[in-house]
Short mmCIF file of C-alpha atoms and ligand atoms in Angstrom, two decimals:
data_model
loop_
_atom_site.label_atom_id
_atom_site.label_comp_id
_atom_site.label_asym_id
_atom_site.label_seq_id
_atom_site.Cartn_x
_atom_site.Cartn_y
_atom_site.Cartn_z
CA UNK K 798 29.62 -3.90 15.71
CA UNK K 799 30.54 -7.54 15.91
CA UNK K 800 30.57 -9.32 18.95
CA UNK K 801 28.34 -8.23 22.05
CA UNK K 802 25.68 -6.52 19.83
CA UNK K 803 25.02 -9.71 17.88
CA UNK K 804 22.73 -11.07 20.29
CA UNK K 805 20.40 -8.37 20.14
CA UNK K 806 17.61 -9.47 17.48
CA UNK K 807 17.46 -6.95 14.59
CA UNK K 808 13.82 -5.91 14.97
CA UNK K 809 14.59 -4.90 18.49
CA UNK K 810 17.46 -2.87 17.44
CA UNK K 811 15.41 -1.13 14.91
CA UNK K 812 12.39 -0.52 17.17
CA UNK K 813 14.88 1.39 19.30
CA UNK K 814 16.55 3.33 16.86
CA UNK K 815 13.28 4.41 15.05
CA UNK K 816 11.21 4.56 18.09
CA UNK K 817 9.63 7.93 17.22
CA UNK K 818 8.50 6.68 13.77
CA UNK K 819 7.27 3.29 15.47
CA UNK K 820 5.39 5.52 18.18
CA UNK K 821 3.79 7.68 15.46
CA UNK K 822 2.39 4.51 13.73
CA UNK K 823 1.16 2.60 16.90
CA UNK K 824 0.05 5.75 18.96
CA UNK K 825 -1.42 7.81 15.99
CA UNK K 826 -4.09 10.56 17.06
CA UNK K 827 -6.77 8.28 14.94
CA UNK K 828 -6.23 5.17 17.21
CA UNK K 829 -5.74 7.38 20.26
CA UNK K 830 -9.12 9.02 19.48
CA UNK K 831 -10.81 5.61 19.44
CA UNK K 832 -9.13 4.90 22.78
CA UNK K 833 -10.03 7.95 24.31
CA UNK K 834 -13.73 7.61 23.03
CA UNK K 835 -13.63 11.00 21.21
CA UNK K 836 -13.25 9.50 17.54
CA UNK K 837 -15.67 11.22 14.90
CA UNK K 838 -18.06 8.45 13.07
CA UNK K 839 -17.16 9.96 9.91
CA UNK K 840 -13.41 9.20 10.47
CA UNK K 841 -14.04 5.54 11.70
CA UNK K 842 -16.56 5.00 8.47
CA UNK K 843 -13.72 6.48 6.32
CA UNK K 844 -11.02 4.12 7.78
CA UNK K 845 -13.35 1.13 7.29
CA UNK K 846 -14.16 1.65 3.90
CA UNK K 847 -10.48 2.43 2.93
CA UNK K 848 -8.94 -0.39 4.96
CA UNK K 849 -11.35 -2.85 3.13
CA UNK K 850 -9.56 -1.85 -0.10
CA UNK K 851 -6.24 -2.11 1.49
CA UNK K 852 -6.93 -5.77 2.71
CA UNK K 853 -8.27 -6.70 -0.60
CA UNK K 854 -4.82 -5.65 -1.80
CA UNK K 855 -3.09 -7.41 1.14
CA UNK K 856 -4.37 -10.76 -0.07
CA UNK K 857 -2.12 -11.23 -3.16
CA UNK K 858 0.73 -9.93 -1.10
CA UNK K 859 0.43 -12.47 1.42
CA UNK K 860 -0.10 -14.99 -1.43
CA UNK K 861 3.33 -13.96 -3.19
CA UNK K 862 4.71 -14.42 0.36
CA UNK K 863 3.78 -17.92 0.73
CA UNK K 864 5.23 -18.55 -2.62
CA UNK K 865 8.55 -16.98 -1.48
CA UNK K 866 8.43 -19.10 1.82
CA UNK K 867 7.65 -22.39 -0.22
CA UNK K 868 10.68 -21.58 -2.33
CA UNK K 869 13.15 -19.98 -0.09
CA UNK K 870 12.42 -20.71 3.41
CA UNK K 871 14.77 -23.02 5.53
CA UNK K 872 11.87 -23.80 7.91
CA UNK K 873 8.74 -25.50 7.13
CA UNK K 874 6.67 -23.90 9.77
CA UNK K 875 7.00 -20.47 8.37
CA UNK K 876 4.24 -21.57 5.78
CA UNK K 877 1.93 -22.52 8.47
CA UNK K 878 2.33 -19.00 10.35
CA UNK K 879 1.60 -17.31 7.15
CA UNK K 880 -1.23 -19.31 6.23
CA UNK K 881 -2.66 -18.49 9.71
CA UNK K 882 -2.39 -14.88 8.31
CA UNK K 883 -4.25 -15.97 5.25
CA UNK K 884 -7.23 -17.61 7.26
CA UNK K 885 -7.41 -14.45 9.39
CA UNK K 886 -7.80 -12.36 6.29
CA UNK K 887 -10.56 -14.65 4.81
CA UNK K 888 -12.51 -13.81 8.20
CA UNK K 889 -11.39 -10.16 8.10
CA UNK K 890 -13.09 -9.72 4.66
CA UNK K 891 -16.34 -11.25 5.87
CA UNK K 892 -16.14 -8.88 8.95
CA UNK K 893 -15.33 -5.81 6.78
CA UNK K 894 -18.73 -6.53 4.84
CA UNK K 895 -20.70 -7.08 8.10
CA UNK K 896 -19.27 -4.08 9.67
CA UNK K 897 -19.90 -1.95 6.68
CA UNK K 898 -23.52 -2.79 6.46
CA UNK K 899 -23.96 -2.19 10.37
CA UNK K 900 -22.34 1.46 9.67
CA UNK K 901 -24.29 1.97 6.46
CA UNK K 902 -20.91 2.30 4.53
CA UNK K 903 -21.16 0.95 0.99
CA UNK K 904 -18.04 -0.95 -0.08
CA UNK K 905 -18.91 -1.16 -3.68
CA UNK K 906 -18.16 2.37 -4.53
CA UNK K 907 -15.27 3.50 -2.49
CA UNK K 908 -12.81 5.53 -4.14
CA UNK K 909 -9.19 4.62 -2.83
CA UNK K 910 -7.57 7.98 -1.44
CA UNK K 911 -3.98 8.72 -2.21
CA UNK K 912 -2.28 7.48 0.99
CA UNK K 913 -4.09 4.15 0.39
CA UNK K 914 -3.21 3.88 -3.36
CA UNK K 915 0.55 4.68 -2.53
CA UNK K 916 0.50 1.99 0.21
CA UNK K 917 -1.42 -0.56 -2.28
CA UNK K 918 1.32 0.11 -5.13
CA UNK K 919 4.14 -0.38 -2.51
CA UNK K 920 2.65 -3.87 -1.60
CA UNK K 921 2.31 -4.72 -5.28
CA UNK K 922 6.07 -3.67 -5.62
CA UNK K 923 6.88 -6.13 -2.83
CA UNK K 924 5.21 -8.99 -4.60
CA UNK K 925 7.78 -8.98 -7.41
CA UNK K 926 10.14 -12.07 -7.79
CA UNK K 927 12.85 -10.01 -7.30
CA UNK K 928 12.16 -9.24 -3.89
CA UNK K 929 13.72 -11.58 -1.43
CA UNK K 930 11.63 -13.66 1.13
CA UNK K 931 13.59 -12.03 3.94
CA UNK K 932 12.62 -8.62 2.94
CA UNK K 933 8.79 -9.55 2.36
CA UNK K 934 8.50 -11.27 5.54
CA UNK K 935 10.02 -8.51 7.37
CA UNK K 936 7.66 -5.99 5.69
CA UNK K 937 4.70 -8.54 6.68
CA UNK K 938 5.59 -8.43 10.24
CA UNK K 939 5.77 -4.71 10.17
CA UNK K 940 2.24 -4.27 8.61
CA UNK K 941 0.45 -6.70 10.91
CA UNK K 942 2.70 -5.52 14.23
CA UNK K 943 1.39 -1.84 13.51
CA UNK K 944 -2.34 -2.91 13.78
CA UNK K 945 -1.73 -5.38 16.63
CA UNK K 946 0.05 -2.46 18.89
CA UNK K 947 -2.20 0.20 17.81
CA UNK K 948 -5.57 -1.74 18.38
CA UNK K 949 -4.30 -3.54 21.58
CA UNK K 950 -3.60 -0.14 23.09
CA UNK K 951 -7.31 0.83 22.62
CA UNK K 952 -8.24 -2.28 24.78
CA UNK K 953 -5.50 -1.85 27.31
CA UNK K 954 -5.86 -0.24 30.94
CA UNK K 955 -7.27 3.09 30.89
CA UNK K 956 -9.19 2.90 27.54
CA UNK K 957 -12.42 4.46 27.09
CA UNK K 958 -13.09 2.86 23.81
CA UNK K 959 -16.86 2.63 23.19
CA UNK K 960 -18.67 -0.89 23.03
CA UNK K 961 -19.39 -0.60 19.43
CA UNK K 962 -15.85 -0.09 18.48
CA UNK K 963 -14.46 -2.86 20.82
CA UNK K 964 -15.04 -5.63 18.46
CA UNK K 965 -12.81 -3.65 15.71
CA UNK K 966 -9.98 -3.45 18.27
CA UNK K 967 -10.25 -6.98 19.27
CA UNK K 968 -9.82 -8.23 15.80
CA UNK K 969 -6.21 -6.94 15.77
CA UNK K 970 -5.52 -6.36 19.45
CA UNK K 971 -6.56 -9.72 20.75
CA UNK K 972 -3.90 -12.10 22.50
CA UNK K 973 -3.89 -14.76 19.56
CA UNK K 974 -3.04 -12.01 16.93
CA UNK K 975 -0.45 -10.65 19.34
CA UNK K 976 1.31 -14.14 19.21
CA UNK K 977 0.90 -14.47 15.69
CA UNK K 978 2.76 -11.19 15.37
CA UNK K 979 5.31 -12.58 17.73
CA UNK K 980 5.90 -15.54 15.36
CA UNK K 981 6.44 -13.35 12.43
CA UNK K 982 8.88 -11.21 14.33
CA UNK K 983 10.72 -14.45 15.24
CA UNK K 984 10.76 -15.60 11.65
CA UNK K 985 12.05 -12.19 10.42
CA UNK K 986 14.72 -11.98 13.05
CA UNK K 987 15.74 -15.59 12.26
CA UNK K 988 16.23 -14.65 8.60
CA UNK K 989 17.85 -11.47 9.19
CA UNK K 990 20.35 -12.96 11.52
CA UNK K 991 21.49 -15.09 8.49
CA UNK K 992 21.44 -12.25 6.16
CA UNK K 993 24.33 -10.38 4.36
CA UNK K 994 24.61 -6.54 5.29
CA UNK K 995 22.84 -5.36 2.03
CA UNK K 996 19.60 -7.46 2.71
CA UNK K 997 19.65 -6.24 6.37
CA UNK K 998 19.71 -2.48 5.14
CA UNK K 999 17.06 -3.06 2.56
CA UNK K 1000 14.82 -4.75 5.16
CA UNK K 1001 15.40 -1.73 7.55
CA UNK K 1002 14.61 0.88 4.80
CA UNK K 1003 11.28 -1.28 3.93
CA UNK K 1004 10.30 -1.23 7.68
CA UNK K 1005 10.85 2.51 7.63
CA UNK K 1006 8.45 2.83 4.57
CA UNK K 1007 5.87 0.53 6.10
CA UNK K 1008 5.56 2.69 9.31
CA UNK K 1009 5.63 5.81 7.23
CA UNK K 1010 2.70 4.53 5.10
CA UNK K 1011 0.95 3.48 8.31
CA UNK K 1012 1.26 7.05 9.72
CA UNK K 1013 -0.31 8.19 6.37
CA UNK K 1014 -3.04 5.84 6.53
CA UNK K 1015 -4.15 6.68 9.99
CA UNK K 1016 -3.97 10.34 9.17
CA UNK K 1017 -5.92 9.92 5.87
CA UNK K 1018 -8.68 8.18 8.04
CA UNK K 1019 -8.96 11.45 10.05
CA UNK K 1020 -9.34 13.43 6.83
CA UNK K 1021 -6.00 14.97 7.05
CA UNK K 1022 -4.58 14.14 3.63
C1 LIG V 230 -3.38 -0.10 6.52
C2 LIG V 230 -3.41 -1.43 7.21
N1 LIG V 230 -2.42 -1.97 7.92
C3 LIG V 230 -2.21 -3.16 8.35
C4 LIG V 230 -3.45 -3.94 8.39
C5 LIG V 230 -3.49 -5.07 9.39
N2 LIG V 230 -3.26 -6.30 8.47
C6 LIG V 230 -4.55 -6.89 7.98
O1 LIG V 230 -5.47 -6.79 8.24
C7 LIG V 230 -4.58 -3.50 7.99
N3 LIG V 230 -5.86 -4.04 7.88
N4 LIG V 230 -4.55 -2.33 7.39
#
């Protein structure tokens, strides 16, 4: 395990090892249906309302991550990258409100579904002071990367995404968001490289859980659970 393998960034190794699960999250039937134009409006609206709830819970998670970065990071630029994520979320919340009114979705009386509640509870567990910065920033990368990959694919060659859903896909599928996810991946890899084995395996387990929660979230949007 020492030597040759050391030069391969940790996240790259994990994405190879867990390729099937990563593909399940980033090429899910829900986003594939957006891409091929067959998505049901009811499913899209369900996703929109549920994701608004998720994003509201994501804000305090990112705030807790900022705090961890400030206390534990060895590189000042981490704060700036994460702060970019906060700025995007600020925009995103306004966008959800506009998009919801466009589709006649009421955001005030949405009942969070089981998969969403469980994912939000997981986020909350990561906000604890006991969770190391390295673990939390790796989880953050995974959460953002699934949306980036999923929605970029809806805009890539051969997509038949309807005009009215392109803006949604752009939100996470645009090149800036892609570069931002790349910066998060670099941060996570840099931290993991300096981490002891127990932190590395904890981070890997967390990434797997994020991917599983994302799969469940997409399936929930299709009304499957
Ligand atoms: C369920 C889920 N996962 C990731 C994201 C993307 N991050 C922030 O918007 C999201 N909106 N929803």
